[in-house]
Each structure stands twice: as C-alpha cells, then as structure tokens.
Amino acid sequence: MSKDMKFLVVDDFSTMRRIIKNLLNDLGYANVTEADDGQTALPMLQAGGFDFLITDWNMPGMPGLDLLKAVRADPKLAKMPVLMLTAEAKREQIIEAAQAGVNGYVIKPFTAVTLKEKIDKILEQRANAA
Amino acid sequence: MSSGISALREEYGPSIATLAGALAAGDDSTFFKELDSLVRRREMTLFGELRKLTGDLQSALERFRLDSRLLALAEKEVPDARHRLDHVLRLTDEAAHKTMDLVEQSAPLADRTATSAAEIQAVWKRFRQRRIDVTEFQAMVVKMDEFFDAACADMDRVRGNLSEVLLAQGYQDLSGQIIRGVMKLVSELEVALADLIRLSKSGMEVSNAAKEEPARGFGPAVPGIDNGPAVSGQQDVDALLSGLGM
C-alpha cells in the first residue's frame, strides 16, 4: 500500500467530505472518491478498485454501521480497512462498531493529526499482518 | 316520564300479558319460554351499555396517553431542543471566529512575502540591465537569502492556517445534524397537537401509534443533554477500543 491507494469517503455532508478529501490530499493521498451515503457507496465499493473506506455513521438511506456490516459480509470486500469518522459518541455504539469489525474510530470534531495517526496505524497493522 | 312509561308499556306489555295469561291457564312451558325471552332482551340492553362504557374508557385512556406524550414534549424535549439550537449557535460562532482569526494571521504573512519580493525585484531588474555595483549586488544576495528563508517559513504557516480554516468548516456537518433532530421534534409536536385537537372534537377517534426511532444513530453529543453513557473525546474512544483489544 502506498500513496496511490484509492480512498472512498462516505458522508452525507458535502462540507465534511471536502474537509476529509483535502486532509487526505495533504497527507499525500491524491486518489479520493466521495459518496453521500451507504446506499451509494456499496455499489461503488463492489465495482472494485478501492483500498480504504472512511465512513460517517449517521446518514440518510444506509447508515455507516450498515455499510460496515455489508462490507464485512461481502467476501470480496471483507478485508477492506474501514475507518469510522463520526459524531456518534455513545459507548455502546463504539463497541457495536468494533464488534462489526471497524479498524478505527475517529470522533468529530477531529484534528488532521488524529486522522493521520489512525490511517497510519491501520496501514501499519495491515503491513504487519501481510 | 309518561312517554318513558308508555315505551315500557309498549315494549314489555305484551310479554307480561302473555306471562299472566300462561300463569292463569297453567301453561308452564309458555310461561318459561316468554320469561327467557324477556331476560335475554334485558341482557342485550345491558351489554350495549357496557360496550359504550368500554369505548368511553378507551378514548379516555388514549387522551391520557396523548397528554403524557405532550407533557414529555413540553417539559423535556422542547427545552432540550432549545439547548441544541444554542449549541448550533455556539458552533457556528466559534467556526466563524476561528476562520477570521486564521485569515487575519495569514494576511500579513502574504503581504510580507509580496513586499519583500517586490523590493528584491526592483534591484534585480537593475542587475539584469547591468546597472548595479558590487556592494549593491552583495546586499541583494544577502537580502535574497533572507527572503527565501522567510518566504518558506511564512508560506508554511499560511498553508497550515489554510488547513485549519478548512477544518473549521466542519461545524456545518454537526450543526446540520442537530438542526435536523430539532426539525423532527417539531414535526412530532405538530402530530401530537393535531391528535389532541382531533380527540377533543370527538371522544371516540383513535390516535396513530407512536413511530419507532430508526437505529441510524443519535447525532452529535450535545453538552448538557444526557443521552446515555458517551465518550468525551478521541482519547476516550482510543481507551475504550484498546480495552476491547483494538
């Protein structure tokens, strides 16, 4: 995995997608695509080519947790790194996301440093596991 | 009253006459048949009254349930909504100020770079026209060295400020989610009030069943509103996850 990894950023607010996309660009990841909820994102992921998924939780249509579960249930996507980036702050929700197989959980409002740390950590774990 | 008596006379008179006739004639089978039909008729009336009473009780209970829903809306959720909107105000206010602060910090840095570049450019033009002496050339070189260092440092800071400006726009997402929540509450209030009006008009109508909350998240935590145990920030999240072995 390197800087040409392809990211899919899923959030219903276009401002938040833009913020995340810009931060990823700052980190050197230029290949970023956006989707506005799980329903839009899932077929894009299934069409293939994505290496990393960053998703919000609270979205109309399909929420992020359902998207995570759908990704884990799809044999082609099951191993995809998924970072949850959300304002959902209840302890039971974080536990639920962990049990559904999320790789990282960043809470909004967040900082550029936190985002970088979590992405780096997930990629590092991937590299060690490989 | 006399009309009540005459109605009774009309309803029960023939039966009683039949009963009296059967008794006088010693016809016990006719007597008991007529007595049974009389009792059954009386029971039917009682059942009808009981049914009406049950209906009244049901509508009273419904009114009570609606009242308690309205009470919850008025006492807890409407003040909570006000609190949520206050939080939106704070978020937007903070974001606006933060953005303006960063712009104000960046503008002088951009100005300084532009001014220094213009100063060097003036000497540089004369140098290109070979109208410059050695001491002036040496001064220009020193100035250029300083300029390169300063410009790199200043532009790094501007770039950092721009990233923070971008990040400050995140309030739009959080406030949008809170406002949507309040809008949902308002429409719920609307439905509850409409139901109340409908029930006051006629005691017998049935209200809609309360809708289930979809499990698509609770939205951002709002200070001062207790929504169950929540984390206080990223450090809390990390601690919780590492506790789960992540």
Short mmCIF file of C-alpha atoms in Angstrom, two decimals:
data_model
loop_
_atom_site.label_atom_id
_atom_site.label_comp_id
_atom_site.label_asym_id
_atom_site.label_seq_id
_atom_site.Cartn_x
_atom_site.Cartn_y
_atom_site.Cartn_z
CA MET A 1 0.00 0.00 0.00
CA SER A 2 1.30 3.40 -0.88
CA LYS A 3 0.29 6.96 -1.65
CA ASP A 4 -1.61 5.87 -4.78
CA MET A 5 -4.15 3.99 -2.64
CA LYS A 6 -7.72 4.72 -3.61
CA PHE A 7 -9.96 6.10 -0.82
CA LEU A 8 -13.75 6.23 -0.68
CA VAL A 9 -15.08 8.92 1.66
CA VAL A 10 -18.75 8.48 2.67
CA ASP A 11 -20.57 11.31 4.46
CA ASP A 12 -23.94 12.97 3.83
CA PHE A 13 -22.50 16.46 4.34
CA SER A 14 -20.53 17.70 1.36
CA THR A 15 -18.52 20.10 3.55
CA MET A 16 -17.28 17.19 5.65
CA ARG A 17 -16.42 15.15 2.53
CA ARG A 18 -14.46 18.14 1.23
CA ILE A 19 -12.59 18.53 4.53
CA ILE A 20 -11.62 14.85 4.62
CA LYS A 21 -10.64 14.85 0.94
CA ASN A 22 -8.42 17.90 1.43
CA LEU A 23 -6.80 16.41 4.51
CA LEU A 24 -6.11 13.19 2.62
CA ASN A 25 -4.59 15.20 -0.21
CA ASP A 26 -2.38 17.00 2.34
CA LEU A 27 -1.26 13.57 3.58
CA GLY A 28 -0.28 12.71 0.00
CA TYR A 29 -3.30 10.57 -0.89
CA ALA A 30 -4.49 12.11 -4.14
CA ASN A 31 -6.89 9.37 -5.19
CA VAL A 32 -10.09 10.14 -3.24
CA THR A 33 -13.69 9.49 -4.33
CA GLU A 34 -16.83 10.61 -2.47
CA ALA A 35 -20.25 9.09 -1.77
CA ASP A 36 -23.12 10.59 0.21
CA ASP A 37 -24.45 7.51 1.99
CA GLY A 38 -24.12 3.73 2.30
CA GLN A 39 -26.58 3.04 -0.47
CA THR A 40 -24.47 4.99 -2.96
CA ALA A 41 -21.18 3.74 -1.56
CA LEU A 42 -21.82 -0.01 -1.55
CA PRO A 43 -22.18 -0.48 -5.33
CA MET A 44 -19.10 1.72 -5.85
CA LEU A 45 -17.11 -0.50 -3.47
CA GLN A 46 -18.48 -3.66 -5.08
CA ALA A 47 -17.42 -2.38 -8.50
CA GLY A 48 -13.89 -2.67 -7.12
CA GLY A 49 -10.71 -0.61 -7.11
CA PHE A 50 -10.95 0.90 -3.62
CA ASP A 51 -8.28 0.28 -0.97
CA PHE A 52 -9.61 2.22 2.01
CA LEU A 53 -13.07 3.23 3.27
CA ILE A 54 -13.74 6.22 5.51
CA THR A 55 -17.37 6.50 6.55
CA ASP A 56 -19.72 8.56 8.70
CA TRP A 57 -22.35 6.76 10.81
CA ASN A 58 -25.48 8.91 10.82
CA MET A 59 -26.63 9.20 7.21
CA PRO A 60 -30.00 9.02 5.44
CA GLY A 61 -30.51 5.94 3.30
CA MET A 62 -27.99 3.42 4.57
CA PRO A 63 -26.15 4.43 7.77
CA GLY A 64 -22.42 3.79 8.17
CA LEU A 65 -22.80 0.86 10.54
CA ASP A 66 -24.94 -0.99 7.99
CA LEU A 67 -22.38 -0.17 5.30
CA LEU A 68 -19.62 -1.59 7.52
CA LYS A 69 -21.64 -4.78 8.08
CA ALA A 70 -22.36 -5.08 4.34
CA VAL A 71 -18.64 -4.67 3.56
CA ARG A 72 -17.66 -7.32 6.11
CA ALA A 73 -20.34 -9.68 4.74
CA ASP A 74 -19.09 -9.39 1.16
CA PRO A 75 -16.22 -11.88 0.57
CA LYS A 76 -14.60 -9.55 -1.99
CA LEU A 77 -14.62 -6.57 0.41
CA ALA A 78 -14.37 -8.29 3.80
CA LYS A 79 -10.73 -7.36 4.35
CA MET A 80 -11.04 -3.69 3.36
CA PRO A 81 -9.74 -1.26 6.01
CA VAL A 82 -12.67 0.77 7.36
CA LEU A 83 -12.28 3.94 9.42
CA MET A 84 -15.43 5.29 11.08
CA LEU A 85 -15.39 9.09 11.27
CA THR A 86 -18.48 10.19 13.12
CA ALA A 87 -20.11 12.36 15.76
CA GLU A 88 -21.73 9.29 17.33
CA ALA A 89 -20.23 9.25 20.81
CA LYS A 90 -22.21 6.68 22.80
CA ARG A 91 -20.05 3.99 24.32
CA GLU A 92 -22.39 1.23 23.19
CA GLN A 93 -22.12 2.48 19.60
CA ILE A 94 -18.33 2.39 19.61
CA ILE A 95 -18.47 -1.14 20.99
CA GLU A 96 -21.03 -2.07 18.33
CA ALA A 97 -18.77 -0.70 15.58
CA ALA A 98 -15.80 -2.60 16.99
CA GLN A 99 -17.82 -5.80 17.08
CA ALA A 100 -18.90 -5.20 13.47
CA GLY A 101 -15.20 -5.14 12.54
CA VAL A 102 -14.28 -1.47 12.23
CA ASN A 103 -10.49 -0.81 12.01
CA GLY A 104 -10.51 2.66 13.54
CA TYR A 105 -12.94 5.12 15.11
CA VAL A 106 -12.41 8.87 14.95
CA ILE A 107 -14.86 11.14 16.68
CA LYS A 108 -16.00 14.52 15.30
CA PRO A 109 -14.87 17.21 15.70
CA PHE A 110 -11.44 15.79 14.87
CA THR A 111 -7.97 17.06 14.00
CA ALA A 112 -5.72 16.44 10.99
CA VAL A 113 -3.20 14.79 13.32
CA THR A 114 -5.75 12.28 14.63
CA LEU A 115 -6.87 11.36 11.12
CA LYS A 116 -3.26 10.79 10.03
CA GLU A 117 -2.47 8.75 13.15
CA LYS A 118 -5.43 6.43 12.67
CA ILE A 119 -4.81 5.88 8.95
CA ASP A 120 -1.10 5.23 9.57
CA LYS A 121 -1.91 2.79 12.37
CA ILE A 122 -4.39 0.84 10.25
CA LEU A 123 -1.91 0.63 7.35
CA GLU A 124 0.86 -0.41 9.70
CA GLN A 125 -1.28 -3.23 11.10
CA ARG A 126 -2.08 -4.31 7.53
CA ALA A 127 1.60 -4.36 6.62
CA ASN A 128 2.46 -6.41 9.72
CA ALA A 129 -0.37 -8.85 9.09
CA ALA A 130 0.64 -9.38 5.45
CA MET B 1 -91.72 10.32 32.06
CA SER B 2 -95.13 9.34 30.75
CA SER B 3 -93.58 8.73 27.34
CA GLY B 4 -90.96 6.53 29.12
CA ILE B 5 -93.75 4.60 30.79
CA SER B 6 -95.65 4.29 27.56
CA ALA B 7 -92.48 2.99 25.83
CA LEU B 8 -92.05 0.42 28.60
CA ARG B 9 -95.70 -0.46 28.35
CA GLU B 10 -95.31 -0.95 24.60
CA GLU B 11 -92.10 -2.98 24.95
CA TYR B 12 -92.99 -5.18 27.91
CA GLY B 13 -96.80 -5.07 27.98
CA PRO B 14 -97.42 -7.94 25.50
CA SER B 15 -94.82 -10.11 27.26
CA ILE B 16 -96.35 -9.53 30.67
CA ALA B 17 -99.81 -10.21 29.28
CA THR B 18 -98.52 -13.47 27.80
CA LEU B 19 -96.89 -14.35 31.13
CA ALA B 20 -100.07 -13.54 33.10
CA GLY B 21 -102.18 -15.48 30.57
CA ALA B 22 -99.90 -18.51 30.74
CA LEU B 23 -99.90 -18.39 34.54
CA ALA B 24 -103.70 -18.19 34.66
CA ALA B 25 -104.04 -21.00 32.12
CA GLY B 26 -101.43 -23.11 33.97
CA ASP B 27 -99.32 -23.28 30.76
CA ASP B 28 -95.84 -23.53 32.33
CA SER B 29 -93.93 -24.15 29.06
CA THR B 30 -95.26 -20.91 27.50
CA PHE B 31 -94.60 -19.09 30.77
CA PHE B 32 -90.90 -20.12 30.92
CA LYS B 33 -90.34 -19.51 27.17
CA GLU B 34 -91.67 -15.98 27.49
CA LEU B 35 -89.70 -15.37 30.70
CA ASP B 36 -86.45 -16.50 29.00
CA SER B 37 -87.02 -14.17 26.05
CA LEU B 38 -87.75 -11.30 28.44
CA VAL B 39 -84.48 -11.89 30.38
CA ARG B 40 -82.45 -12.17 27.11
CA ARG B 41 -83.88 -8.87 25.88
CA ARG B 42 -82.87 -7.20 29.14
CA GLU B 43 -79.31 -8.65 28.90
CA MET B 44 -78.86 -7.28 25.36
CA THR B 45 -79.57 -3.76 26.64
CA LEU B 46 -77.04 -4.21 29.44
CA PHE B 47 -74.36 -5.44 27.01
CA GLY B 48 -74.97 -2.44 24.77
CA GLU B 49 -74.42 -0.11 27.70
CA LEU B 50 -71.31 -2.00 28.75
CA ARG B 51 -69.90 -1.70 25.22
CA LYS B 52 -70.47 2.05 25.24
CA LEU B 53 -68.80 2.34 28.64
CA THR B 54 -65.75 0.39 27.36
CA GLY B 55 -65.49 2.71 24.37
CA ASP B 56 -65.56 5.78 26.62
CA LEU B 57 -62.88 4.29 28.85
CA GLN B 58 -60.68 3.52 25.84
CA SER B 59 -60.91 7.05 24.49
CA ALA B 60 -60.18 8.46 27.96
CA LEU B 61 -57.06 6.29 28.15
CA GLU B 62 -55.97 7.47 24.71
CA ARG B 63 -56.41 11.06 25.69
CA PHE B 64 -54.34 10.37 28.80
CA ARG B 65 -51.54 8.77 26.71
CA LEU B 66 -51.51 11.73 24.34
CA ASP B 67 -51.49 14.10 27.31
CA SER B 68 -48.43 12.40 28.78
CA ARG B 69 -46.65 12.47 25.38
CA LEU B 70 -47.39 16.19 25.10
CA LEU B 71 -46.19 16.68 28.64
CA ALA B 72 -42.89 14.95 27.83
CA LEU B 73 -42.52 17.10 24.72
CA ALA B 74 -43.28 20.29 26.61
CA GLU B 75 -41.27 19.56 29.74
CA LYS B 76 -38.18 17.80 28.39
CA GLU B 77 -37.80 17.74 24.65
CA VAL B 78 -38.68 21.31 23.78
CA PRO B 79 -36.24 22.79 26.36
CA ASP B 80 -33.66 20.22 25.10
CA ALA B 81 -34.26 21.44 21.56
CA ARG B 82 -33.62 24.99 22.67
CA HIS B 83 -30.39 23.79 24.23
CA ARG B 84 -29.43 22.03 20.99
CA LEU B 85 -30.05 25.15 18.92
CA ASP B 86 -27.98 27.16 21.39
CA HIS B 87 -25.18 24.70 20.76
CA VAL B 88 -25.54 25.25 17.00
CA LEU B 89 -25.23 28.97 17.58
CA ARG B 90 -22.06 28.41 19.58
CA LEU B 91 -20.60 26.07 16.97
CA THR B 92 -21.22 28.47 14.11
CA ASP B 93 -19.96 31.41 16.13
CA GLU B 94 -16.75 29.60 17.06
CA ALA B 95 -16.14 28.46 13.49
CA ALA B 96 -16.64 31.96 12.12
CA HIS B 97 -14.26 33.47 14.66
CA LYS B 98 -11.66 30.78 14.17
CA THR B 99 -11.77 31.28 10.41
CA MET B 100 -11.43 35.03 10.74
CA ASP B 101 -8.56 34.68 13.21
CA LEU B 102 -6.68 32.43 10.82
CA VAL B 103 -7.30 34.75 7.88
CA GLU B 104 -6.06 37.69 9.94
CA GLN B 105 -2.94 35.77 10.89
CA SER B 106 -2.25 34.76 7.29
CA ALA B 107 -2.80 38.06 5.52
CA PRO B 108 0.31 39.84 6.99
CA LEU B 109 2.48 36.84 6.07
CA ALA B 110 1.29 37.00 2.47
CA ASP B 111 1.77 40.78 2.48
CA ARG B 112 5.32 40.48 3.84
CA THR B 113 6.28 37.96 1.15
CA ALA B 114 4.83 40.13 -1.60
CA THR B 115 6.56 43.29 -0.30
CA SER B 116 9.97 41.61 0.06
CA ALA B 117 9.65 40.07 -3.42
CA ALA B 118 8.84 43.48 -4.89
CA GLU B 119 11.86 45.07 -3.16
CA ILE B 120 14.22 42.40 -4.47
CA GLN B 121 12.63 42.61 -7.91
CA ALA B 122 13.49 46.32 -8.15
CA VAL B 123 17.21 45.64 -7.52
CA TRP B 124 17.06 42.51 -9.66
CA LYS B 125 15.80 44.47 -12.69
CA ARG B 126 18.75 46.88 -12.44
CA PHE B 127 21.09 43.91 -12.08
CA ARG B 128 19.66 42.41 -15.32
CA GLN B 129 20.26 45.75 -17.02
CA ARG B 130 23.85 45.60 -15.64
CA ARG B 131 23.31 48.86 -13.77
CA ILE B 132 24.39 47.66 -10.33
CA ASP B 133 27.69 47.87 -8.45
CA VAL B 134 29.44 45.17 -6.39
CA THR B 135 28.35 46.33 -2.93
CA GLU B 136 24.76 46.65 -4.11
CA PHE B 137 25.00 43.16 -5.63
CA GLN B 138 26.32 41.72 -2.37
CA ALA B 139 23.48 43.40 -0.43
CA MET B 140 20.98 41.93 -2.89
CA VAL B 141 22.37 38.42 -2.43
CA VAL B 142 22.11 38.72 1.36
CA LYS B 143 18.59 40.04 1.01
CA MET B 144 17.62 37.18 -1.30
CA ASP B 145 18.94 34.59 1.15
CA GLU B 146 16.86 36.16 3.90
CA PHE B 147 13.84 36.34 1.60
CA PHE B 148 13.99 32.65 0.67
CA ASP B 149 14.16 31.60 4.31
CA ALA B 150 11.37 33.95 5.37
CA ALA B 151 9.15 33.08 2.40
CA CYS B 152 9.46 29.32 3.05
CA ALA B 153 8.65 29.75 6.75
CA ASP B 154 5.79 32.23 6.14
CA MET B 155 4.19 30.16 3.40
CA ASP B 156 4.38 27.02 5.55
CA ARG B 157 2.46 28.89 8.23
CA VAL B 158 -0.08 30.16 5.67
CA ARG B 159 -0.54 26.63 4.35
CA GLY B 160 -1.09 25.36 7.92
CA ASN B 161 -3.59 28.14 8.59
CA LEU B 162 -5.47 27.28 5.40
CA SER B 163 -5.79 23.65 6.54
CA GLU B 164 -7.22 24.85 9.83
CA VAL B 165 -9.67 27.13 8.04
CA LEU B 166 -10.84 24.13 6.07
CA LEU B 167 -11.22 22.05 9.22
CA ALA B 168 -13.17 24.81 10.95
CA GLN B 169 -15.93 24.34 8.33
CA GLY B 170 -16.77 21.03 9.99
CA TYR B 171 -19.32 22.88 12.13
CA GLN B 172 -21.69 22.74 9.17
CA ASP B 173 -21.99 18.95 9.45
CA LEU B 174 -22.50 18.93 13.23
CA SER B 175 -24.95 21.82 13.28
CA GLY B 176 -26.84 20.37 10.32
CA GLN B 177 -27.37 17.10 12.17
CA ILE B 178 -28.58 18.89 15.30
CA ILE B 179 -30.99 21.08 13.32
CA ARG B 180 -32.42 18.02 11.57
CA GLY B 181 -33.06 16.47 15.01
CA VAL B 182 -34.92 19.58 16.15
CA MET B 183 -36.94 19.61 12.94
CA LYS B 184 -38.00 16.03 13.63
CA LEU B 185 -39.10 17.03 17.14
CA VAL B 186 -41.11 19.93 15.73
CA SER B 187 -42.98 17.66 13.34
CA GLU B 188 -43.65 15.22 16.17
CA LEU B 189 -45.06 18.05 18.25
CA GLU B 190 -47.20 19.02 15.31
CA VAL B 191 -48.65 15.50 15.05
CA ALA B 192 -49.28 15.30 18.81
CA LEU B 193 -51.11 18.65 18.81
CA ALA B 194 -53.16 17.68 15.77
CA ASP B 195 -54.14 14.43 17.50
CA LEU B 196 -55.13 16.31 20.63
CA ILE B 197 -57.37 18.59 18.63
CA ARG B 198 -58.93 15.62 16.88
CA LEU B 199 -59.56 13.81 20.18
CA SER B 200 -61.08 16.89 21.79
CA LYS B 201 -63.51 17.17 18.91
CA SER B 202 -64.72 13.61 19.24
CA GLY B 203 -64.00 11.29 22.12
CA MET B 204 -64.20 8.12 20.08
CA GLU B 205 -61.42 8.50 17.49
CA VAL B 206 -58.23 6.51 17.67
CA SER B 207 -54.79 8.18 17.53
CA ASN B 208 -51.87 6.95 15.41
CA ALA B 209 -49.46 4.60 17.12
CA ALA B 210 -46.14 6.21 18.13
CA LYS B 211 -43.46 5.64 15.46
CA GLU B 212 -40.33 3.67 16.28
CA GLU B 213 -37.00 5.52 16.27
CA PRO B 214 -34.82 4.11 13.46
CA ALA B 215 -31.43 2.86 14.63
CA ARG B 216 -29.38 5.14 12.44
CA GLY B 217 -27.50 6.99 15.13
CA PHE B 218 -28.20 9.66 17.70
CA GLY B 219 -26.24 12.52 16.17
CA PRO B 220 -23.52 14.52 17.89
CA ALA B 221 -23.31 14.64 21.66
CA VAL B 222 -24.59 17.98 22.92
CA PRO B 223 -23.13 19.35 26.15
CA GLY B 224 -25.77 19.42 28.89
CA ILE B 225 -28.04 16.85 27.23
CA ASP B 226 -27.82 13.39 28.69
CA ASN B 227 -28.30 10.72 26.04
CA GLY B 228 -26.76 7.81 27.92
CA PRO B 229 -23.09 7.00 28.54
CA ALA B 230 -20.95 8.73 25.94
CA VAL B 231 -17.25 9.28 25.33
CA SER B 232 -15.84 12.74 25.93
CA GLY B 233 -13.34 12.80 23.06
CA GLN B 234 -10.87 10.90 20.92
CA GLN B 235 -8.74 9.85 23.92
CA ASP B 236 -11.79 8.22 25.48
CA VAL B 237 -12.56 6.42 22.21
CA ASP B 238 -8.97 5.14 21.97
CA ALA B 239 -9.05 3.93 25.58
CA LEU B 240 -12.36 2.16 25.05
CA LEU B 241 -11.14 0.45 21.86
CA SER B 242 -7.82 -0.60 23.32
CA GLY B 243 -9.81 -2.06 26.21
CA LEU B 244 -11.59 -4.16 23.57
CA GLY B 245 -8.23 -5.30 22.21
CA MET B 246 -8.01 -2.95 19.21
#
